[in-house]
Amino acid sequence: MGRPAKFTHSLLQAAALALVDREGLAGLSMRALASELGTGAMTLYNYVSQREDIDLLVVEAVIGEARWPLLDYARWQDEVRAIATALWQAVRAHPHAIPLILTRRSRSPAVFEVTEAMLRALARSGRSGQGLLVAFRAVSGLITGLAQAELAGPLALQAAESAELTIARFRALPLDRFAHLIDIANAAADSTADSEFRASLDLLLAGLSAADGGRAR
Amino acid sequence: MGRPAKFTHSLLQAAALALVDREGLAGLSMRALASELGTGAMTLYNYVSQREDIDLLVVEAVIGEARWPLLDYARWQDEVRAIATALWQAVRAHPHAIPLILTRRSRSPAVFEVTEAMLRALARSGRSGQGLLVAFRAVSGLITGLAQAELAGPLALQAAESAELTIARFRALPLDRFAHLIDIANAAADSTADSEFRASLDLLLAGLSAADGGRAR
DNA sequence: ACCTGAACACCGTTCAAGT
DNA sequence: ACCTGAACACCGTTCAAGT
């Protein structure tokens, strides 16, 4: 007989994202999420079939936050930039969730919607089929790759380390063997993640604009 | 008094990578790695200080496998492509390890060496400082981003799913709302990850070649 | 110095039972 | 239909003790 459900899918989603934002990824367990909702762990299995599904809810919540101005962009490059930037900002607003976004394949409507919007903008360059696929791979690869670089690349900050300390560590390397690494570590000190994202996206857009629309492939 | 050590750092490393390759990431636990080496879990703590260090050993092992021809590349673009491709292939040779490479920050000599080599090649374009940093972010972001796309992007295969089934799923989407998504899903069927990597790297290299070397930034 | 078993505080999930 | 506690097979790690 129809007992009304105690929770909803989107309630779990919101609670899971809040928990990750507050406690970090290690704090996201079935037991912790359940107690956040005032129930026992097994209750969650009425809404998801496995732990992994909770991760997907979080990914969907983050990507679903991406919003960009719905204008008639005169240049397709500006439209691509607007969508890419919106995704970048949504991801960066939830740094603890980044590993999930990097490693979980989501097939939620929110992901499909933003993907299609990005493809629509890229298609205005005259691309379709494999040319469009490659352009999409390159742009979305750059977004996730840049988010990843800050999280885990050689220049990423150690957990509780200041930027100064990171640079100091690089300055301690042998100058003759790691001259360029030391150079960019210094440059990173006067730089922001946002400006690096903007500039590297511009590099890729220059390449996308120069090519023939991928039709020759 | 000096009892000889039973294992070595690099023995752990090799065993950990072999375990991940064979059993997947979920199979890499302190207990499993220890029993692989014929000892108890606690013995490992004589070589690493925490579980996380095992992950770093694996990342280092994979990146350390990158090898490229040490030629006098006439064009810096070809040198960048050679190093980027070597990294790409090393990563793709160990698909189970990809989530670790995406999420663990490694500061091992192997990572520093290949980073410096990449920077040396990129610097030949006339870049230094922030221009070099951005070029590096873009190239390495593209490598990890493309590896990630195959693992977890919207077009990634489900765990045990055939390419045909993935495409069938996309074909079932409403054509009017997801026309481009369906288009690239079809294109992906006639494409390989290697060719997509090559083509998207070429797009970025075109952008890097067109720009002024980043000195105007 | 290096090795290691017992024990502790977690974890996801199966099972069986409740309404 | 939905809820839930007990129990099971894991996990990383602390502790204390061995050589």
Coordinates of C-alpha atoms (C1' of nucleotides) in Angstrom, one line a residue:
Chain A
M1 CA 0.0 0.0 0.0
G2 CA 1.2 3.5 -1.0
R3 CA 3.1 4.9 1.9
P4 CA 4.4 8.4 0.8
A5 CA 8.1 8.5 0.2
K6 CA 10.1 10.1 2.9
F7 CA 12.6 11.8 0.7
T8 CA 13.1 12.7 -3.0
H9 CA 15.8 12.2 -5.4
S10 CA 16.6 15.9 -5.5
L11 CA 16.6 16.1 -1.7
L12 CA 19.3 13.5 -1.7
Q13 CA 21.2 15.4 -4.4
A14 CA 21.2 18.6 -2.5
A15 CA 22.2 17.0 0.8
A16 CA 25.0 15.1 -0.9
L17 CA 26.5 18.2 -2.6
A18 CA 26.2 20.2 0.7
L19 CA 28.0 17.4 2.5
V20 CA 30.8 17.3 -0.1
D21 CA 31.2 21.0 0.0
R22 CA 31.3 21.0 3.8
E23 CA 33.3 17.9 4.6
G24 CA 35.1 17.0 1.5
L25 CA 34.9 13.8 -0.6
A26 CA 36.0 11.6 2.3
G27 CA 32.9 12.8 4.2
L28 CA 30.5 11.5 1.6
S29 CA 29.5 8.0 2.8
M30 CA 26.2 6.3 2.8
R31 CA 26.1 6.4 6.5
A32 CA 27.1 10.1 6.7
L33 CA 24.6 11.1 4.1
A34 CA 21.8 9.1 5.8
S35 CA 22.5 10.7 9.2
E36 CA 22.6 14.1 7.4
L37 CA 19.0 13.3 6.4
G38 CA 18.1 11.9 9.8
T39 CA 17.7 8.3 8.9
G40 CA 19.7 5.0 8.6
A41 CA 22.0 4.1 5.8
M42 CA 19.8 1.4 4.4
T43 CA 17.0 3.9 3.7
L44 CA 19.1 5.4 0.9
Y45 CA 18.8 2.2 -1.0
N46 CA 15.2 3.0 -1.6
Y47 CA 16.4 5.8 -3.8
V48 CA 19.6 4.6 -5.4
S49 CA 20.8 1.2 -6.2
Q50 CA 24.5 1.6 -5.2
R51 CA 26.9 4.0 -3.6
E52 CA 28.2 5.1 -7.0
D53 CA 24.8 6.6 -7.8
I54 CA 25.4 9.1 -5.1
D55 CA 28.5 10.3 -6.8
L56 CA 26.5 10.7 -10.0
L57 CA 24.0 12.8 -8.2
V58 CA 26.8 15.2 -7.1
V59 CA 28.2 15.4 -10.6
E60 CA 24.8 16.2 -12.0
A61 CA 24.2 18.8 -9.4
V62 CA 27.4 20.6 -10.2
I63 CA 27.1 20.5 -14.0
G64 CA 23.5 21.5 -13.7
E65 CA 24.6 24.8 -12.0
A66 CA 26.2 26.0 -15.2
R67 CA 24.4 29.1 -16.5
W68 CA 25.4 31.5 -19.3
P69 CA 23.7 34.5 -21.0
L70 CA 21.3 33.3 -23.7
L71 CA 22.2 36.0 -26.2
D72 CA 22.4 36.0 -30.0
Y73 CA 26.2 35.8 -30.0
A74 CA 27.4 37.4 -33.2
R75 CA 30.6 35.3 -33.2
W76 CA 30.4 31.5 -32.5
Q77 CA 33.7 31.9 -30.6
D78 CA 32.0 34.1 -28.0
E79 CA 29.2 31.6 -27.6
V80 CA 31.7 28.7 -27.1
R81 CA 33.6 30.9 -24.6
A82 CA 30.4 31.7 -22.7
I83 CA 29.4 28.1 -22.2
A84 CA 32.9 26.9 -21.5
T85 CA 33.3 29.6 -18.9
A86 CA 30.0 28.8 -17.3
L87 CA 31.1 25.1 -16.9
W88 CA 34.4 26.1 -15.6
Q89 CA 32.9 28.3 -12.9
A90 CA 30.3 25.7 -11.9
V91 CA 33.1 23.2 -11.4
R92 CA 35.3 25.6 -9.6
A93 CA 32.5 26.5 -7.2
H94 CA 32.7 23.0 -5.8
P95 CA 36.4 22.1 -5.6
H96 CA 35.8 19.0 -3.4
A97 CA 33.6 17.5 -6.1
I98 CA 36.2 17.9 -8.9
P99 CA 37.6 14.3 -8.6
L100 CA 34.1 13.0 -9.1
I101 CA 33.5 15.2 -12.2
L102 CA 36.8 14.0 -13.6
T103 CA 36.1 10.3 -13.1
R104 CA 32.4 9.6 -13.1
R105 CA 30.5 9.2 -16.4
S106 CA 27.2 11.0 -16.1
R107 CA 24.3 10.6 -18.5
S108 CA 22.0 12.9 -16.8
P109 CA 19.7 15.4 -18.7
A110 CA 21.7 18.3 -17.3
V111 CA 24.9 16.9 -18.9
F112 CA 23.2 16.2 -22.2
E113 CA 21.7 19.7 -22.3
V114 CA 25.0 21.6 -21.8
T115 CA 26.8 19.3 -24.2
E116 CA 24.2 19.9 -26.9
A117 CA 24.4 23.7 -26.3
M118 CA 28.2 23.5 -26.6
L119 CA 27.9 21.4 -29.8
R120 CA 25.4 23.9 -31.3
A121 CA 27.9 26.7 -30.7
L122 CA 30.8 24.8 -32.2
A123 CA 28.7 23.7 -35.2
R124 CA 28.4 27.4 -36.1
S125 CA 32.1 27.2 -37.2
G126 CA 31.0 24.9 -40.0
R127 CA 31.9 21.7 -38.3
S128 CA 29.9 18.4 -38.2
G129 CA 30.7 14.7 -37.8
Q130 CA 34.3 14.0 -36.9
G131 CA 35.3 17.6 -37.1
L132 CA 32.7 18.6 -34.6
L133 CA 33.6 15.6 -32.4
V134 CA 37.2 16.6 -32.3
A135 CA 36.4 20.3 -31.6
F136 CA 34.1 19.2 -28.7
R137 CA 36.8 16.8 -27.3
A138 CA 39.3 19.6 -27.4
V139 CA 37.1 22.2 -25.7
S140 CA 35.7 19.9 -23.0
G141 CA 39.1 18.3 -22.5
L142 CA 40.6 21.7 -21.9
I143 CA 37.9 22.6 -19.3
T144 CA 38.3 19.4 -17.3
G145 CA 42.1 19.3 -17.9
L146 CA 42.5 22.8 -16.5
A147 CA 40.3 22.0 -13.5
Q148 CA 42.5 19.0 -13.0
A149 CA 45.8 20.9 -13.4
E150 CA 45.0 23.0 -10.4
L151 CA 43.9 20.0 -8.4
A152 CA 46.7 17.6 -9.2
G153 CA 49.2 18.9 -11.7
P154 CA 52.9 19.5 -10.8
L155 CA 52.1 23.1 -10.0
A156 CA 49.1 22.3 -7.7
L157 CA 49.2 23.4 -4.2
Q158 CA 49.8 20.9 -1.5
A159 CA 46.8 20.3 0.8
A160 CA 47.4 23.1 3.4
E161 CA 50.3 24.9 1.7
S162 CA 50.6 28.5 0.8
A163 CA 51.5 29.6 -2.7
E164 CA 54.7 31.0 -1.4
L165 CA 55.8 27.7 0.0
T166 CA 55.0 25.9 -3.3
I167 CA 57.2 28.4 -5.2
A168 CA 59.9 28.1 -2.6
R169 CA 60.0 24.4 -3.2
F170 CA 60.4 24.9 -6.9
R171 CA 63.1 27.5 -6.4
A172 CA 65.0 24.9 -4.5
L173 CA 65.3 22.7 -7.6
P174 CA 68.6 22.6 -9.5
L175 CA 68.3 25.6 -11.8
D176 CA 70.3 24.1 -14.6
R177 CA 68.0 21.1 -15.0
F178 CA 64.6 22.7 -14.2
A179 CA 65.0 26.3 -15.5
H180 CA 61.6 26.4 -17.2
L181 CA 59.7 24.7 -14.4
I182 CA 61.1 27.3 -12.0
D183 CA 60.1 30.0 -14.5
I184 CA 56.5 28.9 -14.7
A185 CA 56.2 28.3 -11.0
N186 CA 57.2 32.0 -10.5
A187 CA 54.7 33.0 -13.2
A188 CA 52.0 31.0 -11.5
A189 CA 52.4 33.2 -8.4
D190 CA 51.3 36.3 -10.3
S191 CA 48.6 34.5 -12.1
T192 CA 45.1 33.3 -11.3
A193 CA 43.3 30.1 -12.4
D194 CA 40.7 32.1 -14.1
S195 CA 43.1 34.1 -16.2
E196 CA 45.0 30.9 -17.1
F197 CA 41.7 29.3 -18.2
R198 CA 40.7 32.4 -20.3
A199 CA 44.1 32.6 -22.0
S200 CA 44.4 28.8 -22.8
L201 CA 40.8 28.8 -24.1
D202 CA 41.8 31.7 -26.3
L203 CA 44.7 29.6 -27.7
L204 CA 42.4 26.8 -28.5
L205 CA 39.8 29.1 -30.1
A206 CA 42.5 30.6 -32.3
G207 CA 43.2 27.1 -33.5
L208 CA 39.6 26.3 -34.0
S209 CA 39.2 29.6 -36.0
A210 CA 42.2 29.0 -38.2
A211 CA 41.3 25.5 -39.2
D212 CA 38.9 24.8 -42.1
G213 CA 36.0 23.7 -39.9
G214 CA 37.2 20.2 -39.9
R215 CA 35.5 19.3 -43.2
A216 CA 38.8 18.3 -44.8
R217 CA 39.3 15.5 -42.3
Chain B
M1 CA 70.7 -3.1 14.3
G2 CA 70.7 -3.1 10.5
R3 CA 68.4 -5.9 9.3
P4 CA 68.3 -5.8 5.5
A5 CA 65.1 -4.4 4.2
K6 CA 62.7 -7.1 2.8
F7 CA 61.4 -5.0 -0.1
T8 CA 62.3 -1.9 -2.0
H9 CA 60.4 1.2 -3.0
S10 CA 60.5 0.2 -6.7
L11 CA 59.4 -3.3 -5.9
L12 CA 56.2 -1.9 -4.2
Q13 CA 55.8 0.3 -7.2
A14 CA 55.9 -2.5 -9.7
A15 CA 53.6 -4.7 -7.7
A16 CA 51.1 -1.9 -7.2
L17 CA 51.0 -1.1 -10.9
A18 CA 50.7 -4.8 -11.8
L19 CA 47.8 -5.2 -9.3
V20 CA 45.9 -2.2 -10.7
D21 CA 46.4 -3.4 -14.3
R22 CA 45.2 -6.8 -13.4
E23 CA 42.4 -6.2 -10.9
G24 CA 41.4 -2.5 -11.4
L25 CA 41.5 0.3 -8.9
A26 CA 39.2 -1.4 -6.4
G27 CA 41.7 -4.2 -6.1
L28 CA 44.5 -1.9 -4.9
S29 CA 44.3 -2.1 -1.1
M30 CA 47.0 -2.2 1.5
R31 CA 46.0 -5.7 2.3
A32 CA 45.8 -6.9 -1.3
L33 CA 49.2 -5.3 -2.2
A34 CA 50.8 -6.9 0.9
S35 CA 49.5 -10.3 0.1
E36 CA 50.7 -9.8 -3.5
L37 CA 54.1 -9.4 -1.9
G38 CA 53.6 -12.3 0.5
T39 CA 53.5 -10.3 3.7
G40 CA 51.0 -8.6 6.0
A41 CA 49.5 -5.2 5.5
M42 CA 51.4 -3.5 8.3
T43 CA 54.8 -4.3 6.7
L44 CA 54.0 -1.8 3.9
Y45 CA 54.1 1.0 6.5
N46 CA 57.8 0.5 6.7
Y47 CA 58.0 1.9 3.1
V48 CA 55.1 4.4 2.9
S49 CA 53.5 6.5 5.5
Q50 CA 50.0 6.2 4.3
R51 CA 47.7 4.5 1.7
E52 CA 47.7 7.6 -0.5
D53 CA 51.5 7.1 -1.1
I54 CA 50.7 3.9 -2.9
D55 CA 48.5 5.8 -5.4
L56 CA 51.4 8.2 -6.0
L57 CA 53.8 5.3 -6.7
V58 CA 51.3 4.1 -9.4
V59 CA 51.1 7.6 -10.9
E60 CA 54.8 7.9 -11.0
A61 CA 55.2 4.5 -12.6
V62 CA 52.8 5.3 -15.4
I63 CA 54.2 8.8 -16.2
G64 CA 57.7 7.4 -15.9
E65 CA 56.9 5.1 -18.8
A66 CA 56.6 8.0 -21.3
R67 CA 59.4 7.7 -23.9
W68 CA 59.8 9.8 -27.1
P69 CA 62.5 10.0 -29.8
L70 CA 65.3 12.3 -28.6
L71 CA 65.8 14.0 -32.0
D72 CA 66.8 17.5 -33.0
Y73 CA 63.2 18.4 -34.0
A74 CA 63.4 21.1 -36.6
R75 CA 60.0 22.5 -35.6
W76 CA 59.1 23.0 -31.9
Q77 CA 55.5 21.9 -32.8
D78 CA 56.8 18.4 -33.7
E79 CA 58.7 18.2 -30.4
V80 CA 55.7 19.2 -28.4
R81 CA 53.6 16.6 -30.3
A82 CA 56.2 13.9 -29.7
I83 CA 56.2 14.5 -25.9
A84 CA 52.5 14.9 -25.7
T85 CA 51.9 11.7 -27.6
A86 CA 54.3 9.8 -25.4
L87 CA 52.4 10.9 -22.3
W88 CA 49.1 10.1 -23.9
Q89 CA 50.3 6.6 -24.8
A90 CA 51.8 5.9 -21.4
V91 CA 48.5 6.9 -19.7
R92 CA 46.4 4.9 -22.1
A93 CA 48.5 1.8 -21.6
H94 CA 47.1 1.7 -18.0
P95 CA 43.5 2.6 -18.3
H96 CA 42.6 1.5 -14.7
A97 CA 45.2 3.9 -13.4
I98 CA 43.7 7.0 -15.2
P99 CA 41.5 8.1 -12.2
L100 CA 44.7 8.2 -10.1
I101 CA 46.6 10.2 -12.7
L102 CA 43.7 12.6 -12.9
T103 CA 43.3 13.2 -9.2
R104 CA 46.7 12.7 -7.5
R105 CA 49.3 15.4 -7.4
S106 CA 52.7 13.8 -7.9
R107 CA 56.0 15.6 -7.3
S108 CA 58.2 12.7 -8.3
P109 CA 61.3 13.2 -10.4
A110 CA 59.7 11.4 -13.3
V111 CA 56.9 14.0 -13.4
F112 CA 59.3 16.9 -13.1
E113 CA 61.5 15.5 -15.9
V114 CA 58.8 15.1 -18.5
T115 CA 57.3 18.5 -17.5
E116 CA 60.6 20.2 -18.0
A117 CA 61.1 18.5 -21.4
M118 CA 57.6 19.7 -22.5
L119 CA 58.4 23.2 -21.3
R120 CA 61.7 23.3 -23.1
A121 CA 59.9 22.4 -26.4
L122 CA 57.1 25.0 -25.8
A123 CA 59.7 27.6 -24.9
R124 CA 61.1 27.3 -28.5
S125 CA 57.9 29.1 -29.6
G126 CA 59.3 32.2 -27.9
R127 CA 57.2 31.9 -24.8
S128 CA 58.3 32.4 -21.2
G129 CA 56.7 33.4 -17.9
Q130 CA 52.9 33.5 -18.0
G131 CA 52.8 32.8 -21.8
L132 CA 54.7 29.6 -21.2
L133 CA 52.6 28.7 -18.2
V134 CA 49.4 29.1 -20.2
A135 CA 50.8 27.1 -23.1
F136 CA 51.8 24.3 -20.7
R137 CA 48.4 24.4 -19.0
A138 CA 46.7 24.1 -22.3
V139 CA 48.8 21.2 -23.6
S140 CA 48.8 19.2 -20.5
G141 CA 45.1 20.0 -19.9
L142 CA 44.3 18.6 -23.3
I143 CA 46.2 15.4 -22.6
T144 CA 44.5 14.6 -19.3
G145 CA 41.3 16.0 -20.5
L146 CA 41.2 13.7 -23.5
A147 CA 42.1 10.7 -21.4
Q148 CA 39.3 11.7 -19.1
A149 CA 36.8 12.2 -21.9
E150 CA 37.1 8.6 -22.9
L151 CA 36.8 7.5 -19.3
A152 CA 34.0 9.6 -18.1
G153 CA 32.7 12.1 -20.7
P154 CA 29.1 11.8 -22.1
L155 CA 30.4 9.7 -25.0
A156 CA 32.3 7.3 -22.7
L157 CA 31.4 3.7 -22.9
Q158 CA 29.5 2.1 -20.0
A159 CA 31.5 -0.4 -18.1
A160 CA 30.8 -3.5 -20.1
E161 CA 28.9 -2.0 -23.0
S162 CA 29.7 -2.3 -26.7
A163 CA 30.2 0.8 -28.9
E164 CA 27.1 -0.2 -30.8
L165 CA 25.0 -0.1 -27.7
T166 CA 26.3 3.3 -26.7
I167 CA 25.4 4.7 -30.1
A168 CA 22.0 3.1 -30.0
R169 CA 21.3 4.8 -26.8
F170 CA 22.1 8.2 -28.3
R171 CA 20.0 7.5 -31.4
A172 CA 17.1 6.9 -29.0
L173 CA 17.3 10.6 -27.9
P174 CA 14.8 13.1 -29.3
L175 CA 16.4 14.2 -32.6
D176 CA 15.1 17.7 -32.4
R177 CA 16.7 18.5 -29.1
F178 CA 19.9 16.6 -29.3
A179 CA 20.7 16.6 -33.0
H180 CA 24.4 17.4 -32.6
L181 CA 24.9 15.0 -29.8
I182 CA 23.6 12.2 -32.0
D183 CA 25.8 13.4 -34.8
I184 CA 29.0 13.2 -32.8
A185 CA 28.0 9.9 -31.2
N186 CA 27.7 8.5 -34.8
A187 CA 31.1 10.1 -35.7
A188 CA 32.7 8.5 -32.6
A189 CA 31.8 5.1 -33.9
D190 CA 34.1 5.6 -37.0
S191 CA 36.8 7.3 -34.9
T192 CA 39.5 6.1 -32.6
A193 CA 40.8 7.7 -29.4
D194 CA 44.2 8.1 -30.9
S195 CA 43.0 9.9 -34.0
E196 CA 40.8 12.2 -31.9
F197 CA 43.8 13.0 -29.7
R198 CA 46.0 13.7 -32.7
A199 CA 43.4 16.0 -34.3
S200 CA 42.6 18.0 -31.2
L201 CA 46.3 18.4 -30.4
D202 CA 46.7 19.8 -33.9
L203 CA 44.0 22.3 -33.3
L204 CA 45.8 23.5 -30.2
L205 CA 49.1 23.6 -31.9
A206 CA 47.6 25.7 -34.6
G207 CA 46.5 28.1 -31.9
L208 CA 49.9 28.1 -30.3
S209 CA 51.6 28.7 -33.7
A210 CA 49.2 31.6 -34.6
A211 CA 49.7 33.5 -31.4
D212 CA 52.7 35.8 -30.8
G213 CA 54.5 33.6 -28.3
G214 CA 52.5 34.9 -25.4
R215 CA 54.9 37.8 -24.9
A216 CA 52.1 40.3 -25.3
R217 CA 50.3 39.0 -22.3
Chain C
dA1 C1' 65.9 -0.7 12.1
dC2 C1' 62.6 -3.4 10.3
dC3 C1' 58.7 -6.7 10.8
dT4 C1' 54.0 -8.0 12.1
dG5 C1' 49.5 -9.7 14.5
dA6 C1' 45.5 -8.0 17.1
dA7 C1' 42.3 -4.6 17.5
dC8 C1' 39.6 -0.3 16.4
dA9 C1' 36.8 2.6 13.9
dC10 C1' 35.2 2.9 9.8
dC11 C1' 33.0 1.3 4.9
dG12 C1' 29.2 -0.7 1.3
dT13 C1' 25.9 -4.0 1.1
dT14 C1' 22.8 -8.6 2.0
dC15 C1' 19.3 -10.3 4.5
dA16 C1' 15.4 -10.5 6.9
dA17 C1' 11.8 -8.3 9.1
dG18 C1' 8.9 -4.4 10.0
dT19 C1' 4.6 -0.9 8.5
Chain D
dA1 C1' 5.7 0.2 -1.4
dC2 C1' 8.7 2.0 1.5
dC3 C1' 11.5 1.7 5.8
dT4 C1' 15.2 -0.1 8.8
dG5 C1' 18.4 -2.7 12.2
dA6 C1' 21.7 -6.6 12.5
dA7 C1' 25.3 -8.7 10.5
dC8 C1' 29.0 -9.7 7.0
dA9 C1' 33.0 -8.9 4.5
dC10 C1' 35.8 -5.6 3.6
dC11 C1' 39.0 -1.0 4.6
dG12 C1' 43.1 2.0 6.6
dT13 C1' 45.5 2.6 10.6
dT14 C1' 47.0 2.5 15.9
dC15 C1' 49.2 0.0 19.2
dA16 C1' 52.1 -3.0 21.2
dA17 C1' 55.3 -6.4 20.7
dG18 C1' 58.6 -9.1 18.4
dT19 C1' 63.8 -9.8 16.0

